[in-house]
Amino acid sequence: MKPARLIIGILARHPDLINQVQPVLTQEFGPIIVKSPNLSWNFSRYYEDELGPDITRCWVCHSPLVAPDSLLAFKKRTITIENAFRDEQGRRTLNLDPGILTLHNLVLATTKDYAHRVCLGEGIYAEVTLIYHKGRFEPLLWTYPDYKTETCLTFLGTCRKLLLTNPKGLYSFSPE
């Protein structure tokens, strides 16, 4: 297996939560080497009941290279982090979506089953969200709208370049 990068998409009730969760993500997954600019997330109302109406979105890329088959373990760990940030009413204040970035694609983990998703086990599914084609990441029919933005595509292009710079291709991080 060729190494990959761990990407985490962050949706937050307010921008301060992004600053608060980054040290936790660093402790769990290693240093963050790239962070996208924050976006106002107004692509749907899906998360509004939990996160509120003014959701902020960003993505981070972690430094250690990871094994592409570690997505299930990463999703379980991000769920634990989300739970630690729940509010007094038990609602999530953050949504963390880990993904595995390879030279060829971005595969996201989700707890939602659907026709184009593959079960990894324990209620976690994998989805090829973007493919790398003709020098850039290309969306698929089911790609979430925020993953189609230039902000996201530019961020992932930068992360892919960093993946290419690893001369040895050795894993330096394991999810276990």
PDB file of N, CA and C in Angstrom, residues 12-106:
ATOM      1  N   ALA A  12     -18.325  23.515  12.317  1.00  0.00           N
ATOM      2  CA  ALA A  12     -18.380  23.984  13.699  1.00  0.00           C
ATOM      3  C   ALA A  12     -19.520  24.976  13.905  1.00  0.00           C
ATOM      4  N   ARG A  13     -20.083  24.911  15.090  1.00  0.00           N
ATOM      5  CA  ARG A  13     -21.160  25.822  15.484  1.00  0.00           C
ATOM      6  C   ARG A  13     -20.687  27.281  15.391  1.00  0.00           C
ATOM      7  N   HIS A  14     -19.433  27.529  15.742  1.00  0.00           N
ATOM      8  CA  HIS A  14     -18.851  28.867  15.590  1.00  0.00           C
ATOM      9  C   HIS A  14     -17.341  28.724  15.391  1.00  0.00           C
ATOM     10  N   PRO A  15     -16.701  29.730  14.772  1.00  0.00           N
ATOM     11  CA  PRO A  15     -15.275  29.613  14.421  1.00  0.00           C
ATOM     12  C   PRO A  15     -14.348  29.331  15.599  1.00  0.00           C
ATOM     13  N   ASP A  16     -14.690  29.813  16.804  1.00  0.00           N
ATOM     14  CA  ASP A  16     -13.833  29.562  17.967  1.00  0.00           C
ATOM     15  C   ASP A  16     -13.668  28.078  18.234  1.00  0.00           C
ATOM     16  N   LEU A  17     -14.687  27.277  17.925  1.00  0.00           N
ATOM     17  CA  LEU A  17     -14.597  25.827  18.134  1.00  0.00           C
ATOM     18  C   LEU A  17     -13.525  25.201  17.244  1.00  0.00           C
ATOM     19  N   ILE A  18     -13.335  25.757  16.066  1.00  0.00           N
ATOM     20  CA  ILE A  18     -12.275  25.249  15.187  1.00  0.00           C
ATOM     21  C   ILE A  18     -10.926  25.437  15.864  1.00  0.00           C
ATOM     22  N   ASN A  19     -10.717  26.607  16.468  1.00  0.00           N
ATOM     23  CA  ASN A  19      -9.462  26.862  17.189  1.00  0.00           C
ATOM     24  C   ASN A  19      -9.331  25.944  18.397  1.00  0.00           C
ATOM     25  N   GLN A  20     -10.446  25.632  19.059  1.00  0.00           N
ATOM     26  CA  GLN A  20     -10.399  24.777  20.239  1.00  0.00           C
ATOM     27  C   GLN A  20     -10.130  23.315  19.894  1.00  0.00           C
ATOM     28  N   VAL A  21     -10.640  22.842  18.761  1.00  0.00           N
ATOM     29  CA  VAL A  21     -10.484  21.427  18.425  1.00  0.00           C
ATOM     30  C   VAL A  21      -9.129  21.129  17.777  1.00  0.00           C
ATOM     31  N   GLN A  22      -8.491  22.109  17.189  1.00  0.00           N
ATOM     32  CA  GLN A  22      -7.227  21.828  16.495  1.00  0.00           C
ATOM     33  C   GLN A  22      -6.154  21.218  17.399  1.00  0.00           C
ATOM     34  N   PRO A  23      -5.950  21.702  18.624  1.00  0.00           N
ATOM     35  CA  PRO A  23      -4.962  21.027  19.490  1.00  0.00           C
ATOM     36  C   PRO A  23      -5.335  19.574  19.806  1.00  0.00           C
ATOM     37  N   VAL A  24      -6.624  19.305  19.922  1.00  0.00           N
ATOM     38  CA  VAL A  24      -7.078  17.937  20.176  1.00  0.00           C
ATOM     39  C   VAL A  24      -6.773  17.061  18.961  1.00  0.00           C
ATOM     40  N   LEU A  25      -7.059  17.582  17.767  1.00  0.00           N
ATOM     41  CA  LEU A  25      -6.756  16.831  16.545  1.00  0.00           C
ATOM     42  C   LEU A  25      -5.252  16.602  16.416  1.00  0.00           C
ATOM     43  N   THR A  26      -4.470  17.600  16.763  1.00  0.00           N
ATOM     44  CA  THR A  26      -3.008  17.466  16.713  1.00  0.00           C
ATOM     45  C   THR A  26      -2.533  16.388  17.677  1.00  0.00           C
ATOM     46  N   GLN A  27      -3.092  16.375  18.869  1.00  0.00           N
ATOM     47  CA  GLN A  27      -2.718  15.357  19.860  1.00  0.00           C
ATOM     48  C   GLN A  27      -3.080  13.955  19.371  1.00  0.00           C
ATOM     49  N   GLU A  28      -4.237  13.811  18.765  1.00  0.00           N
ATOM     50  CA  GLU A  28      -4.707  12.505  18.296  1.00  0.00           C
ATOM     51  C   GLU A  28      -4.026  12.026  17.019  1.00  0.00           C
ATOM     52  N   PHE A  29      -3.801  12.942  16.076  1.00  0.00           N
ATOM     53  CA  PHE A  29      -3.401  12.530  14.728  1.00  0.00           C
ATOM     54  C   PHE A  29      -2.078  13.108  14.253  1.00  0.00           C
ATOM     55  N   GLY A  30      -1.411  13.910  15.061  1.00  0.00           N
ATOM     56  CA  GLY A  30      -0.148  14.510  14.656  1.00  0.00           C
ATOM     57  C   GLY A  30      -0.340  15.933  14.168  1.00  0.00           C
ATOM     58  N   PRO A  31       0.771  16.617  13.907  1.00  0.00           N
ATOM     59  CA  PRO A  31       0.722  18.034  13.545  1.00  0.00           C
ATOM     60  C   PRO A  31      -0.143  18.305  12.309  1.00  0.00           C
ATOM     61  N   ILE A  32      -0.824  19.436  12.351  1.00  0.00           N
ATOM     62  CA  ILE A  32      -1.569  19.920  11.193  1.00  0.00           C
ATOM     63  C   ILE A  32      -0.585  20.719  10.347  1.00  0.00           C
ATOM     64  N   ILE A  33      -0.443  20.331   9.080  1.00  0.00           N
ATOM     65  CA  ILE A  33       0.514  21.025   8.225  1.00  0.00           C
ATOM     66  C   ILE A  33      -0.142  21.981   7.241  1.00  0.00           C
ATOM     67  N   VAL A  34      -1.421  21.800   6.995  1.00  0.00           N
ATOM     68  CA  VAL A  34      -2.165  22.712   6.121  1.00  0.00           C
ATOM     69  C   VAL A  34      -3.565  22.851   6.694  1.00  0.00           C
ATOM     70  N   LYS A  35      -4.055  24.088   6.709  1.00  0.00           N
ATOM     71  CA  LYS A  35      -5.447  24.367   7.086  1.00  0.00           C
ATOM     72  C   LYS A  35      -6.033  25.250   5.999  1.00  0.00           C
ATOM     73  N   SER A  36      -7.225  24.916   5.570  1.00  0.00           N
ATOM     74  CA  SER A  36      -7.904  25.748   4.576  1.00  0.00           C
ATOM     75  C   SER A  36      -8.433  27.011   5.239  1.00  0.00           C
ATOM     76  N   PRO A  37      -8.765  28.009   4.440  1.00  0.00           N
ATOM     77  CA  PRO A  37      -9.507  29.141   5.003  1.00  0.00           C
ATOM     78  C   PRO A  37     -10.881  28.660   5.484  1.00  0.00           C
ATOM     79  N   ASN A  38     -11.441  29.379   6.447  1.00  0.00           N
ATOM     80  CA  ASN A  38     -12.796  29.071   6.907  1.00  0.00           C
ATOM     81  C   ASN A  38     -13.808  29.530   5.858  1.00  0.00           C
ATOM     82  N   LEU A  39     -14.866  28.747   5.705  1.00  0.00           N
ATOM     83  CA  LEU A  39     -15.977  29.091   4.824  1.00  0.00           C
ATOM     84  C   LEU A  39     -17.257  29.170   5.637  1.00  0.00           C
ATOM     85  N   SER A  40     -18.147  30.031   5.231  1.00  0.00           N
ATOM     86  CA  SER A  40     -19.492  30.001   5.775  1.00  0.00           C
ATOM     87  C   SER A  40     -20.199  28.831   5.104  1.00  0.00           C
ATOM     88  N   TRP A  41     -20.732  27.905   5.922  1.00  0.00           N
ATOM     89  CA  TRP A  41     -21.339  26.692   5.361  1.00  0.00           C
ATOM     90  C   TRP A  41     -22.832  26.920   5.207  1.00  0.00           C
ATOM     91  N   ASN A  42     -23.253  27.162   3.976  1.00  0.00           N
ATOM     92  CA  ASN A  42     -24.665  27.440   3.708  1.00  0.00           C
ATOM     93  C   ASN A  42     -25.177  26.575   2.561  1.00  0.00           C
ATOM     94  N   PHE A  43     -24.700  25.344   2.505  1.00  0.00           N
ATOM     95  CA  PHE A  43     -25.026  24.453   1.396  1.00  0.00           C
ATOM     96  C   PHE A  43     -26.329  23.687   1.600  1.00  0.00           C
ATOM     97  N   SER A  44     -26.748  23.540   2.851  1.00  0.00           N
ATOM     98  CA  SER A  44     -28.027  22.917   3.154  1.00  0.00           C
ATOM     99  C   SER A  44     -28.376  23.256   4.601  1.00  0.00           C
ATOM    100  N   ARG A  45     -29.510  22.774   5.043  1.00  0.00           N
ATOM    101  CA  ARG A  45     -29.929  23.003   6.429  1.00  0.00           C
ATOM    102  C   ARG A  45     -29.783  21.719   7.255  1.00  0.00           C
ATOM    103  N   TYR A  46     -29.093  20.729   6.711  1.00  0.00           N
ATOM    104  CA  TYR A  46     -29.002  19.403   7.324  1.00  0.00           C
ATOM    105  C   TYR A  46     -28.502  19.456   8.771  1.00  0.00           C
ATOM    106  N   TYR A  47     -27.471  20.252   9.041  1.00  0.00           N
ATOM    107  CA  TYR A  47     -26.857  20.283  10.373  1.00  0.00           C
ATOM    108  C   TYR A  47     -27.405  21.387  11.273  1.00  0.00           C
ATOM    109  N   GLU A  48     -28.357  22.151  10.785  1.00  0.00           N
ATOM    110  CA  GLU A  48     -28.819  23.333  11.502  1.00  0.00           C
ATOM    111  C   GLU A  48     -29.401  23.015  12.878  1.00  0.00           C
ATOM    112  N   ASP A  49     -30.158  21.920  13.016  1.00  0.00           N
ATOM    113  CA  ASP A  49     -30.748  21.587  14.321  1.00  0.00           C
ATOM    114  C   ASP A  49     -29.692  21.400  15.399  1.00  0.00           C
ATOM    115  N   GLU A  50     -28.578  20.781  15.036  1.00  0.00           N
ATOM    116  CA  GLU A  50     -27.515  20.550  16.020  1.00  0.00           C
ATOM    117  C   GLU A  50     -26.542  21.715  16.113  1.00  0.00           C
ATOM    118  N   LEU A  51     -26.066  22.174  14.967  1.00  0.00           N
ATOM    119  CA  LEU A  51     -24.975  23.137  14.959  1.00  0.00           C
ATOM    120  C   LEU A  51     -25.431  24.592  14.891  1.00  0.00           C
ATOM    121  N   GLY A  52     -26.691  24.826  14.558  1.00  0.00           N
ATOM    122  CA  GLY A  52     -27.187  26.194  14.446  1.00  0.00           C
ATOM    123  C   GLY A  52     -27.123  26.691  13.012  1.00  0.00           C
ATOM    124  N   PRO A  53     -27.550  27.935  12.792  1.00  0.00           N
ATOM    125  CA  PRO A  53     -27.660  28.454  11.431  1.00  0.00           C
ATOM    126  C   PRO A  53     -26.363  29.023  10.847  1.00  0.00           C
ATOM    127  N   ASP A  54     -25.393  29.355  11.671  1.00  0.00           N
ATOM    128  CA  ASP A  54     -24.170  30.020  11.189  1.00  0.00           C
ATOM    129  C   ASP A  54     -22.962  29.094  11.297  1.00  0.00           C
ATOM    130  N   ILE A  55     -22.977  28.043  10.514  1.00  0.00           N
ATOM    131  CA  ILE A  55     -21.947  27.000  10.581  1.00  0.00           C
ATOM    132  C   ILE A  55     -20.706  27.439   9.803  1.00  0.00           C
ATOM    133  N   THR A  56     -19.550  27.113  10.365  1.00  0.00           N
ATOM    134  CA  THR A  56     -18.265  27.395   9.713  1.00  0.00           C
ATOM    135  C   THR A  56     -17.631  26.087   9.287  1.00  0.00           C
ATOM    136  N   ARG A  57     -17.036  26.071   8.095  1.00  0.00           N
ATOM    137  CA  ARG A  57     -16.399  24.878   7.526  1.00  0.00           C
ATOM    138  C   ARG A  57     -14.919  25.175   7.264  1.00  0.00           C
ATOM    139  N   CYS A  58     -14.073  24.199   7.532  1.00  0.00           N
ATOM    140  CA  CYS A  58     -12.678  24.228   7.081  1.00  0.00           C
ATOM    141  C   CYS A  58     -12.181  22.789   6.995  1.00  0.00           C
ATOM    142  N   TRP A  59     -10.989  22.634   6.450  1.00  0.00           N
ATOM    143  CA  TRP A  59     -10.345  21.330   6.342  1.00  0.00           C
ATOM    144  C   TRP A  59      -8.926  21.451   6.873  1.00  0.00           C
ATOM    145  N   VAL A  60      -8.438  20.372   7.468  1.00  0.00           N
ATOM    146  CA  VAL A  60      -7.042  20.320   7.912  1.00  0.00           C
ATOM    147  C   VAL A  60      -6.391  19.049   7.359  1.00  0.00           C
ATOM    148  N   CYS A  61      -5.092  19.146   7.175  1.00  0.00           N
ATOM    149  CA  CYS A  61      -4.284  18.009   6.717  1.00  0.00           C
ATOM    150  C   CYS A  61      -3.213  17.755   7.755  1.00  0.00           C
ATOM    151  N   HIS A  62      -3.089  16.508   8.155  1.00  0.00           N
ATOM    152  CA  HIS A  62      -2.105  16.138   9.173  1.00  0.00           C
ATOM    153  C   HIS A  62      -0.807  15.684   8.531  1.00  0.00           C
ATOM    154  N   SER A  63       0.271  15.951   9.235  1.00  0.00           N
ATOM    155  CA  SER A  63       1.609  15.688   8.724  1.00  0.00           C
ATOM    156  C   SER A  63       1.941  14.205   8.559  1.00  0.00           C
ATOM    157  N   PRO A  64       1.697  13.376   9.557  1.00  0.00           N
ATOM    158  CA  PRO A  64       2.137  11.989   9.391  1.00  0.00           C
ATOM    159  C   PRO A  64       1.434  11.301   8.230  1.00  0.00           C
ATOM    160  N   LEU A  65       2.184  10.524   7.497  1.00  0.00           N
ATOM    161  CA  LEU A  65       1.580   9.703   6.455  1.00  0.00           C
ATOM    162  C   LEU A  65       0.821   8.565   7.130  1.00  0.00           C
ATOM    163  N   VAL A  66      -0.247   8.133   6.487  1.00  0.00           N
ATOM    164  CA  VAL A  66      -1.097   7.101   7.067  1.00  0.00           C
ATOM    165  C   VAL A  66      -1.323   5.987   6.059  1.00  0.00           C
ATOM    166  N   ALA A  67      -1.705   4.841   6.558  1.00  0.00           N
ATOM    167  CA  ALA A  67      -2.066   3.727   5.687  1.00  0.00           C
ATOM    168  C   ALA A  67      -3.474   3.971   5.143  1.00  0.00           C
ATOM    169  N   PRO A  68      -3.692   3.768   3.858  1.00  0.00           N
ATOM    170  CA  PRO A  68      -5.018   4.007   3.282  1.00  0.00           C
ATOM    171  C   PRO A  68      -6.142   3.177   3.896  1.00  0.00           C
ATOM    172  N   ASP A  69      -5.811   2.058   4.515  1.00  0.00           N
ATOM    173  CA  ASP A  69      -6.859   1.210   5.089  1.00  0.00           C
ATOM    174  C   ASP A  69      -7.193   1.559   6.545  1.00  0.00           C
ATOM    175  N   SER A  70      -6.815   2.739   6.991  1.00  0.00           N
ATOM    176  CA  SER A  70      -7.040   3.127   8.385  1.00  0.00           C
ATOM    177  C   SER A  70      -8.258   4.026   8.590  1.00  0.00           C
ATOM    178  N   LEU A  71      -9.079   4.184   7.572  1.00  0.00           N
ATOM    179  CA  LEU A  71     -10.199   5.122   7.642  1.00  0.00           C
ATOM    180  C   LEU A  71     -11.208   4.786   8.743  1.00  0.00           C
ATOM    181  N   LEU A  72     -11.535   3.532   8.924  1.00  0.00           N
ATOM    182  CA  LEU A  72     -12.483   3.133   9.963  1.00  0.00           C
ATOM    183  C   LEU A  72     -11.997   3.583  11.343  1.00  0.00           C
ATOM    184  N   ALA A  73     -10.758   3.329  11.652  1.00  0.00           N
ATOM    185  CA  ALA A  73     -10.207   3.720  12.953  1.00  0.00           C
ATOM    186  C   ALA A  73     -10.222   5.235  13.130  1.00  0.00           C
ATOM    187  N   PHE A  74      -9.914   5.974  12.071  1.00  0.00           N
ATOM    188  CA  PHE A  74      -9.938   7.431  12.162  1.00  0.00           C
ATOM    189  C   PHE A  74     -11.356   7.949  12.409  1.00  0.00           C
ATOM    190  N   LYS A  75     -12.341   7.371  11.752  1.00  0.00           N
ATOM    191  CA  LYS A  75     -13.719   7.818  11.946  1.00  0.00           C
ATOM    192  C   LYS A  75     -14.175   7.560  13.384  1.00  0.00           C
ATOM    193  N   LYS A  76     -13.834   6.400  13.924  1.00  0.00           N
ATOM    194  CA  LYS A  76     -14.208   6.095  15.302  1.00  0.00           C
ATOM    195  C   LYS A  76     -13.583   7.109  16.266  1.00  0.00           C
ATOM    196  N   ARG A  77     -12.352   7.493  16.005  1.00  0.00           N
ATOM    197  CA  ARG A  77     -11.691   8.457  16.884  1.00  0.00           C
ATOM    198  C   ARG A  77     -12.287   9.854  16.747  1.00  0.00           C
ATOM    199  N   THR A  78     -12.684  10.235  15.533  1.00  0.00           N
ATOM    200  CA  THR A  78     -13.295  11.563  15.391  1.00  0.00           C
ATOM    201  C   THR A  78     -14.674  11.607  16.045  1.00  0.00           C
ATOM    202  N   ILE A  79     -15.385  10.504  16.043  1.00  0.00           N
ATOM    203  CA  ILE A  79     -16.681  10.456  16.742  1.00  0.00           C
ATOM    204  C   ILE A  79     -16.463  10.672  18.245  1.00  0.00           C
ATOM    205  N   THR A  80     -15.424  10.088  18.797  1.00  0.00           N
ATOM    206  CA  THR A  80     -15.099  10.279  20.213  1.00  0.00           C
ATOM    207  C   THR A  80     -14.804  11.752  20.502  1.00  0.00           C
ATOM    208  N   ILE A  81     -14.076  12.402  19.608  1.00  0.00           N
ATOM    209  CA  ILE A  81     -13.768  13.832  19.789  1.00  0.00           C
ATOM    210  C   ILE A  81     -15.047  14.657  19.695  1.00  0.00           C
ATOM    211  N   GLU A  82     -15.890  14.370  18.713  1.00  0.00           N
ATOM    212  CA  GLU A  82     -17.174  15.084  18.603  1.00  0.00           C
ATOM    213  C   GLU A  82     -17.964  14.975  19.904  1.00  0.00           C
ATOM    214  N   ASN A  83     -17.995  13.783  20.463  1.00  0.00           N
ATOM    215  CA  ASN A  83     -18.748  13.566  21.699  1.00  0.00           C
ATOM    216  C   ASN A  83     -18.195  14.380  22.861  1.00  0.00           C
ATOM    217  N   ALA A  84     -16.892  14.576  22.898  1.00  0.00           N
ATOM    218  CA  ALA A  84     -16.271  15.370  23.966  1.00  0.00           C
ATOM    219  C   ALA A  84     -16.642  16.846  23.864  1.00  0.00           C
ATOM    220  N   PHE A  85     -17.068  17.289  22.694  1.00  0.00           N
ATOM    221  CA  PHE A  85     -17.424  18.696  22.477  1.00  0.00           C
ATOM    222  C   PHE A  85     -18.940  18.935  22.477  1.00  0.00           C
ATOM    223  N   ARG A  86     -19.734  17.947  22.878  1.00  0.00           N
ATOM    224  CA  ARG A  86     -21.194  18.141  22.897  1.00  0.00           C
ATOM    225  C   ARG A  86     -21.576  19.236  23.900  1.00  0.00           C
ATOM    226  N   ASP A  87     -22.694  19.913  23.627  1.00  0.00           N
ATOM    227  CA  ASP A  87     -23.167  20.963  24.528  1.00  0.00           C
ATOM    228  C   ASP A  87     -23.965  20.371  25.687  1.00  0.00           C
ATOM    229  N   GLU A  88     -24.490  21.252  26.539  1.00  0.00           N
ATOM    230  CA  GLU A  88     -25.214  20.824  27.740  1.00  0.00           C
ATOM    231  C   GLU A  88     -26.462  20.001  27.414  1.00  0.00           C
ATOM    232  N   GLN A  89     -27.039  20.224  26.228  1.00  0.00           N
ATOM    233  CA  GLN A  89     -28.215  19.465  25.810  1.00  0.00           C
ATOM    234  C   GLN A  89     -27.853  18.163  25.084  1.00  0.00           C
ATOM    235  N   GLY A  90     -26.565  17.887  24.959  1.00  0.00           N
ATOM    236  CA  GLY A  90     -26.124  16.663  24.308  1.00  0.00           C
ATOM    237  C   GLY A  90     -26.009  16.762  22.796  1.00  0.00           C
ATOM    238  N   ARG A  91     -26.176  17.969  22.252  1.00  0.00           N
ATOM    239  CA  ARG A  91     -26.056  18.149  20.797  1.00  0.00           C
ATOM    240  C   ARG A  91     -24.603  18.357  20.407  1.00  0.00           C
ATOM    241  N   ARG A  92     -24.295  17.898  19.214  1.00  0.00           N
ATOM    242  CA  ARG A  92     -22.942  18.127  18.708  1.00  0.00           C
ATOM    243  C   ARG A  92     -22.727  19.616  18.441  1.00  0.00           C
ATOM    244  N   THR A  93     -21.526  20.054  18.708  1.00  0.00           N
ATOM    245  CA  THR A  93     -21.131  21.413  18.336  1.00  0.00           C
ATOM    246  C   THR A  93     -20.162  21.372  17.167  1.00  0.00           C
ATOM    247  N   LEU A  94     -19.663  20.162  16.880  1.00  0.00           N
ATOM    248  CA  LEU A  94     -18.715  19.927  15.792  1.00  0.00           C
ATOM    249  C   LEU A  94     -19.124  18.692  15.009  1.00  0.00           C
ATOM    250  N   ASN A  95     -18.825  18.708  13.731  1.00  0.00           N
ATOM    251  CA  ASN A  95     -18.918  17.505  12.911  1.00  0.00           C
ATOM    252  C   ASN A  95     -17.542  17.325  12.281  1.00  0.00           C
ATOM    253  N   LEU A  96     -16.925  16.184  12.524  1.00  0.00           N
ATOM    254  CA  LEU A  96     -15.583  15.902  12.009  1.00  0.00           C
ATOM    255  C   LEU A  96     -15.652  14.752  11.020  1.00  0.00           C
ATOM    256  N   ASP A  97     -15.240  15.022   9.800  1.00  0.00           N
ATOM    257  CA  ASP A  97     -15.275  14.002   8.754  1.00  0.00           C
ATOM    258  C   ASP A  97     -13.864  13.677   8.283  1.00  0.00           C
ATOM    259  N   PRO A  98     -13.324  12.540   8.724  1.00  0.00           N
ATOM    260  CA  PRO A  98     -11.994  12.167   8.255  1.00  0.00           C
ATOM    261  C   PRO A  98     -12.043  11.620   6.835  1.00  0.00           C
ATOM    262  N   GLY A  99     -10.972  11.862   6.128  1.00  0.00           N
ATOM    263  CA  GLY A  99     -10.829  11.336   4.780  1.00  0.00           C
ATOM    264  C   GLY A  99      -9.401  10.912   4.532  1.00  0.00           C
ATOM    265  N   ILE A 100      -9.246   9.992   3.616  1.00  0.00           N
ATOM    266  CA  ILE A 100      -7.926   9.520   3.210  1.00  0.00           C
ATOM    267  C   ILE A 100      -7.653  10.087   1.820  1.00  0.00           C
ATOM    268  N   LEU A 101      -6.600  10.887   1.733  1.00  0.00           N
ATOM    269  CA  LEU A 101      -6.191  11.478   0.467  1.00  0.00           C
ATOM    270  C   LEU A 101      -5.039  10.669  -0.108  1.00  0.00           C
ATOM    271  N   THR A 102      -5.248  10.124  -1.285  1.00  0.00           N
ATOM    272  CA  THR A 102      -4.177   9.428  -2.005  1.00  0.00           C
ATOM    273  C   THR A 102      -3.833  10.255  -3.237  1.00  0.00           C
ATOM    274  N   LEU A 103      -2.901   9.777  -4.004  1.00  0.00           N
ATOM    275  CA  LEU A 103      -2.576  10.467  -5.252  1.00  0.00           C
ATOM    276  C   LEU A 103      -3.733  10.393  -6.237  1.00  0.00           C
ATOM    277  N   HIS A 104      -4.672   9.469  -6.012  1.00  0.00           N
ATOM    278  CA  HIS A 104      -5.731   9.216  -6.980  1.00  0.00           C
ATOM    279  C   HIS A 104      -7.115   9.705  -6.565  1.00  0.00           C
ATOM    280  N   ASN A 105      -7.347   9.872  -5.231  1.00  0.00           N
ATOM    281  CA  ASN A 105      -8.695  10.218  -4.811  1.00  0.00           C
ATOM    282  C   ASN A 105      -8.737  10.714  -3.372  1.00  0.00           C
ATOM    283  N   LEU A 106      -9.933  11.153  -2.986  1.00  0.00           N
ATOM    284  CA  LEU A 106     -10.251  11.443  -1.596  1.00  0.00           C
ATOM    285  C   LEU A 106     -11.412  10.541  -1.218  1.00  0.00           C
TER     286      LEU A 106
END
